[in-house]
PDB file of C-alpha atoms in Angstrom:
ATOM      1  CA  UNK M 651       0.000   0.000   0.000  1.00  0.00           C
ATOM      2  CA  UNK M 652       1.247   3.453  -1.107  1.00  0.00           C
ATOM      3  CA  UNK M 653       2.765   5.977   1.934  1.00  0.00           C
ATOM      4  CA  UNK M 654      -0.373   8.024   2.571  1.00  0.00           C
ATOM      5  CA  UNK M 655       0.288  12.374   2.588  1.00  0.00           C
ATOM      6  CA  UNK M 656      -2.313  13.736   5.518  1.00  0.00           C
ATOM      7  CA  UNK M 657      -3.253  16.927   4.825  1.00  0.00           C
ATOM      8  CA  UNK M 658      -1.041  20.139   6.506  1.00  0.00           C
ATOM      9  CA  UNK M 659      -2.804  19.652  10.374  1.00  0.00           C
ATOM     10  CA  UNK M 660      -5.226  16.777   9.474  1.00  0.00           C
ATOM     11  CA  UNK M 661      -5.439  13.289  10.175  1.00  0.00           C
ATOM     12  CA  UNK M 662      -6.591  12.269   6.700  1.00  0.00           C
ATOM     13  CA  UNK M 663      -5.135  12.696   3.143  1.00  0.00           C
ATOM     14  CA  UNK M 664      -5.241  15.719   1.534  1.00  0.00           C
ATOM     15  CA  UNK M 665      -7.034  14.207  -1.692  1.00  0.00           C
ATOM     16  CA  UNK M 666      -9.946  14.010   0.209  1.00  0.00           C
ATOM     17  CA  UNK M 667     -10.582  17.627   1.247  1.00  0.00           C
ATOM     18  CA  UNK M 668     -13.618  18.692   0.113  1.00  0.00           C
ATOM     19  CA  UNK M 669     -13.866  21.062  -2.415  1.00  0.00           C
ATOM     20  CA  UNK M 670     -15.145  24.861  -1.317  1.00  0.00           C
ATOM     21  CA  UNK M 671     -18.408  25.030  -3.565  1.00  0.00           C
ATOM     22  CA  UNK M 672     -19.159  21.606  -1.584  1.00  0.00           C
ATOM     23  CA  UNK M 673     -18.455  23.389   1.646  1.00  0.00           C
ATOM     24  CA  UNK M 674     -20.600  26.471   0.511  1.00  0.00           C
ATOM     25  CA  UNK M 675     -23.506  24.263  -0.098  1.00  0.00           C
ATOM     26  CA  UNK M 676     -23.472  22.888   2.996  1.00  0.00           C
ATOM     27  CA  UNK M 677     -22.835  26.326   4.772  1.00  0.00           C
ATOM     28  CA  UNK M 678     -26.052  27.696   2.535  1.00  0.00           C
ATOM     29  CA  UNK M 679     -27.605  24.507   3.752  1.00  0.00           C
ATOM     30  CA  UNK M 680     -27.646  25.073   7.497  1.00  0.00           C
ATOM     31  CA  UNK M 681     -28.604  28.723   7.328  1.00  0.00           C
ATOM     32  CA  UNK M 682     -31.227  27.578   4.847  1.00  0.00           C
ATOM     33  CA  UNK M 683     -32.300  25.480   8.027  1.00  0.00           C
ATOM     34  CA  UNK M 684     -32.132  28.565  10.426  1.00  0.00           C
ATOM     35  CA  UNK M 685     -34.095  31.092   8.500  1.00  0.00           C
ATOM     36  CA  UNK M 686     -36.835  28.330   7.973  1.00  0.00           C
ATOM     37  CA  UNK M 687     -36.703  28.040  12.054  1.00  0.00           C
ATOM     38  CA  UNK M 688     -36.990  31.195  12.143  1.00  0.00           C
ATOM     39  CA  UNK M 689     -39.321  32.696   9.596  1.00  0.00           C
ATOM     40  CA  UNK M 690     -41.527  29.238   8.976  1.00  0.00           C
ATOM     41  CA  UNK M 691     -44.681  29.217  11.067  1.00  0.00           C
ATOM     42  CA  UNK M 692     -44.683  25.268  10.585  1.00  0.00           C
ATOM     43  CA  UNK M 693     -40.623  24.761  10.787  1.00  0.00           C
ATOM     44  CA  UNK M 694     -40.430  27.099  13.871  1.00  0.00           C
ATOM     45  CA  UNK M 695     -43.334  24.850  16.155  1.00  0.00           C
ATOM     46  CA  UNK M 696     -41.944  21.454  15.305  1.00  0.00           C
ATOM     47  CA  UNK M 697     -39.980  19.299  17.961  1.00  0.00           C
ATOM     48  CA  UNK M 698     -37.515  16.310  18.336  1.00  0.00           C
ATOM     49  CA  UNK M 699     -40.866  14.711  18.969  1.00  0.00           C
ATOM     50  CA  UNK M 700     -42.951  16.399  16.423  1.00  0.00           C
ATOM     51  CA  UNK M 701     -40.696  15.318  13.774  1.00  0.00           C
ATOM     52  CA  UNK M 702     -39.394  11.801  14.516  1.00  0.00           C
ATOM     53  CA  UNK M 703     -41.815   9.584  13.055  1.00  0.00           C
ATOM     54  CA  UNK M 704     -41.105  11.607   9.665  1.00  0.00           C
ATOM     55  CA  UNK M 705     -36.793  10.583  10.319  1.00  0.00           C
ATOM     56  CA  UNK M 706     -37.660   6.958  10.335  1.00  0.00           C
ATOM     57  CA  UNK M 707     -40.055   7.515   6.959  1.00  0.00           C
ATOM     58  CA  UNK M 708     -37.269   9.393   5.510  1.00  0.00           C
ATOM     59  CA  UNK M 709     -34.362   5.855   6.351  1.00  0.00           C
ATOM     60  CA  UNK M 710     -37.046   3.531   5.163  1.00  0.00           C
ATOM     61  CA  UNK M 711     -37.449   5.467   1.746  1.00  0.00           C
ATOM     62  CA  UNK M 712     -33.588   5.579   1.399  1.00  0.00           C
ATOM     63  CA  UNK M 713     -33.343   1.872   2.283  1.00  0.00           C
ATOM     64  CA  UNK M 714     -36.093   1.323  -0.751  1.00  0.00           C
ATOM     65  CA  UNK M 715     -34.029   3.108  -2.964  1.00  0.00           C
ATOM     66  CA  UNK M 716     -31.001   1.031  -2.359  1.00  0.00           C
ATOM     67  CA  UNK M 717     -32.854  -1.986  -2.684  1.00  0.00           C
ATOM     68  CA  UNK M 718     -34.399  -0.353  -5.978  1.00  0.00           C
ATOM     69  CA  UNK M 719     -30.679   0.772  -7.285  1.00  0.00           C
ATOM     70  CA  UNK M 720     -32.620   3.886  -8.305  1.00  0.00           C
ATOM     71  CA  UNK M 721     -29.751   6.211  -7.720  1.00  0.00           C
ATOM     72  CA  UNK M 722     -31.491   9.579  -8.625  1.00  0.00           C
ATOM     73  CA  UNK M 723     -34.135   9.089  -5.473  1.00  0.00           C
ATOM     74  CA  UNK M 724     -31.020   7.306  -3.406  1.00  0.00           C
ATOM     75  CA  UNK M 725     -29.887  11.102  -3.903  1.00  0.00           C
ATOM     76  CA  UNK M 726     -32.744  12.672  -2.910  1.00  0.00           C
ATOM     77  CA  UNK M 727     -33.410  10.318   0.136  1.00  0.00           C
ATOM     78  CA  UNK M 728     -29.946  11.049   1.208  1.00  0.00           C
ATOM     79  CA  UNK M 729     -30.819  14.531   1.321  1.00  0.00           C
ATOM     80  CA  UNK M 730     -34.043  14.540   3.292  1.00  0.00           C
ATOM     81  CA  UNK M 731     -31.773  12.535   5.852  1.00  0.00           C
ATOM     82  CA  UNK M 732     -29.446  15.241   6.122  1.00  0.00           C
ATOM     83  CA  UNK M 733     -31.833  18.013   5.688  1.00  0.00           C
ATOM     84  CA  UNK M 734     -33.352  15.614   9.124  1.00  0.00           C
ATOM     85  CA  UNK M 735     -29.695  15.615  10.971  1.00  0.00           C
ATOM     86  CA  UNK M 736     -29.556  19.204  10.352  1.00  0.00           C
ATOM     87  CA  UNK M 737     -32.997  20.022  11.389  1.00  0.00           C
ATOM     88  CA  UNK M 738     -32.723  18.231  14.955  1.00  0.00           C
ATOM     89  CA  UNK M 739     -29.108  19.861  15.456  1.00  0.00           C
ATOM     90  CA  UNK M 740     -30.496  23.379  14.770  1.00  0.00           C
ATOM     91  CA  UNK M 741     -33.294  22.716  17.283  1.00  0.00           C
ATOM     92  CA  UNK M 742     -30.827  21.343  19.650  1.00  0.00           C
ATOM     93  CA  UNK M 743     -28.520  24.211  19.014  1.00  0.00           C
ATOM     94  CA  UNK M 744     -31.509  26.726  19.548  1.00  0.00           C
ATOM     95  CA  UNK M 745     -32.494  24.922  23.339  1.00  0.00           C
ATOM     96  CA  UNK M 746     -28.649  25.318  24.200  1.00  0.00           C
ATOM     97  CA  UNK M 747     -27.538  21.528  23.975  1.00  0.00           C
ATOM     98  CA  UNK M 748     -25.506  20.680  21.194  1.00  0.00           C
ATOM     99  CA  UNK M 749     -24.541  22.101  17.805  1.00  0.00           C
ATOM    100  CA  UNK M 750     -23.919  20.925  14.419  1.00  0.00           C
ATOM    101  CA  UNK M 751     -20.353  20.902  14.946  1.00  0.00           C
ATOM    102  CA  UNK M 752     -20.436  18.966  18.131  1.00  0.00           C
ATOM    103  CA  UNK M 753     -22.452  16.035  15.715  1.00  0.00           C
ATOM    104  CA  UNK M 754     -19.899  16.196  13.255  1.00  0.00           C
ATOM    105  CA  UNK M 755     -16.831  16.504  16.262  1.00  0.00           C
ATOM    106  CA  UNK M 756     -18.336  13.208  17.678  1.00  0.00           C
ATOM    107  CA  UNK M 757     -18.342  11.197  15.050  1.00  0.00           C
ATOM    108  CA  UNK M 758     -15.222  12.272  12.992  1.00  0.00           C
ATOM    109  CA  UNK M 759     -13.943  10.838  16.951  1.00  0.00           C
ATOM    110  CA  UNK M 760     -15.521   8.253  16.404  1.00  0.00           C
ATOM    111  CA  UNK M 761     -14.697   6.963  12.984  1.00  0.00           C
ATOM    112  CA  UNK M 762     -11.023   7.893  13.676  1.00  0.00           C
ATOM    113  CA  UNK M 763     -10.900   5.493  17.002  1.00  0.00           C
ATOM    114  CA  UNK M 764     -12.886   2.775  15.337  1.00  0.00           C
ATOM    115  CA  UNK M 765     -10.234   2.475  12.647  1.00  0.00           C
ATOM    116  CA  UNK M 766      -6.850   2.172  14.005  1.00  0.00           C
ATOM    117  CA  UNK M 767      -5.626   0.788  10.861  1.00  0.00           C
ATOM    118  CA  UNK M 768      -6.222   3.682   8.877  1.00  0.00           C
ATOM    119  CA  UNK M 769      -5.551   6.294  11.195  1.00  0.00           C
ATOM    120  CA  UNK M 770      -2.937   4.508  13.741  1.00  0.00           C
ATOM    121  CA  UNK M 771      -1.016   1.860  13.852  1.00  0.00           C
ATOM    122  CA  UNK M 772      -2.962  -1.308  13.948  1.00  0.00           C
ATOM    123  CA  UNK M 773      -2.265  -4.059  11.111  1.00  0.00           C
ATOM    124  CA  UNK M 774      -5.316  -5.634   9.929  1.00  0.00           C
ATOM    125  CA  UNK M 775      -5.531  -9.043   7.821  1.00  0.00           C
ATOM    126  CA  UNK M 776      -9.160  -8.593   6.434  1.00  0.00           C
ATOM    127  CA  UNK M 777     -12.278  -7.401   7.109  1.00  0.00           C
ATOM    128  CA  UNK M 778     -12.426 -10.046  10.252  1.00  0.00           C
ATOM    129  CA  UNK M 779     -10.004  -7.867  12.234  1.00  0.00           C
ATOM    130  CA  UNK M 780     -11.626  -4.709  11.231  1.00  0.00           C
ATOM    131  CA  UNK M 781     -14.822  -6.034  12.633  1.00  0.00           C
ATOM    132  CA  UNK M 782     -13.167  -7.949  15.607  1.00  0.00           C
ATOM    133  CA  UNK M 783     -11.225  -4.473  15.961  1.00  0.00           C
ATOM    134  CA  UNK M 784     -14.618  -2.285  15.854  1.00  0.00           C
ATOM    135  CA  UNK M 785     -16.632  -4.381  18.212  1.00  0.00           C
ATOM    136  CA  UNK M 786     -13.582  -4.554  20.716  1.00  0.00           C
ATOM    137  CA  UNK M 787     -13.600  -0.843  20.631  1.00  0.00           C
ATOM    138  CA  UNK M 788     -17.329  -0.330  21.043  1.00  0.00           C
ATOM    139  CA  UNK M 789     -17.553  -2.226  24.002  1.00  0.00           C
ATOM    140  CA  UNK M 790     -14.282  -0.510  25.536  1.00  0.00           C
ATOM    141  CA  UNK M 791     -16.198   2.984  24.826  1.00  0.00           C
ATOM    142  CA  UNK M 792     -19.062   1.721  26.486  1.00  0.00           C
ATOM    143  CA  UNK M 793     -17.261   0.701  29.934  1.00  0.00           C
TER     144      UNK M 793
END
């Protein structure tokens, strides 16, 4: 396997920074989500509750999709999930209990622990040790 280049100050390689119109959607994305919290009669009165039968409608479509190999409404599932990830950060940012960021912190953590042989050290023979390696983990977060 090749010698891997992280990027200057990251932990991954550099090919994979994402490219700034990306990050500008994304940006436009979340404040797109704000202002609807804030000027949307409907948006601004719904809950963690109010909303969470509508997350689990939104993973079953996506799973169809998959199982359809219709890639256009895989696409479009994708992005109500998101669009559902960014709409229960905003309301948790807006009661004062997590942000956006801290999502994103957690499981960029995550990932980066769960695969100590991409990111560390560990030597892996197959996917057996990655999974015997991820479950090993898990329960060693967990206490």
């Amino acid at each position: 396997m090749p010698e891997k280049s992280p990027a200057p100050d990251k932990i991954f390689d550099a090919e994979f920074t994402e490219t700034a119109p990306a990050v500008e959607a994304y940006a436009d994305f979340v404040a797109i989500v704000h202002q609807l919290r804030r000027d949307c009669p409907w948006d601004r009165e719904q809950t963690h509750e109010s909303v969470k039968h509508l997350l689990i409608e939104e993973a079953y479509e996506t799973v169809e999709a998959i199982d359809k190999e219709d890639w256009p409404e895989l696409s479009k599932e994708l992005g109500d999930l998101l669009l559902h990830v960014v709409f229960h950060s905003v309301m948790a940012e807006q009661d004062g209990r997590f942000t956006m960021k801290d999502v994103i912190d957690a499981e960029t953590t995550k990932l980066v622990v769960r695969h100590p042989h991409v990111f560390g050290d560990t030597q892996v023979d197959g996917v057996g040790d990655v999974l015997t390696n991820w479950e090993q983990i898990k329960m060693k977060e967990k206490g």
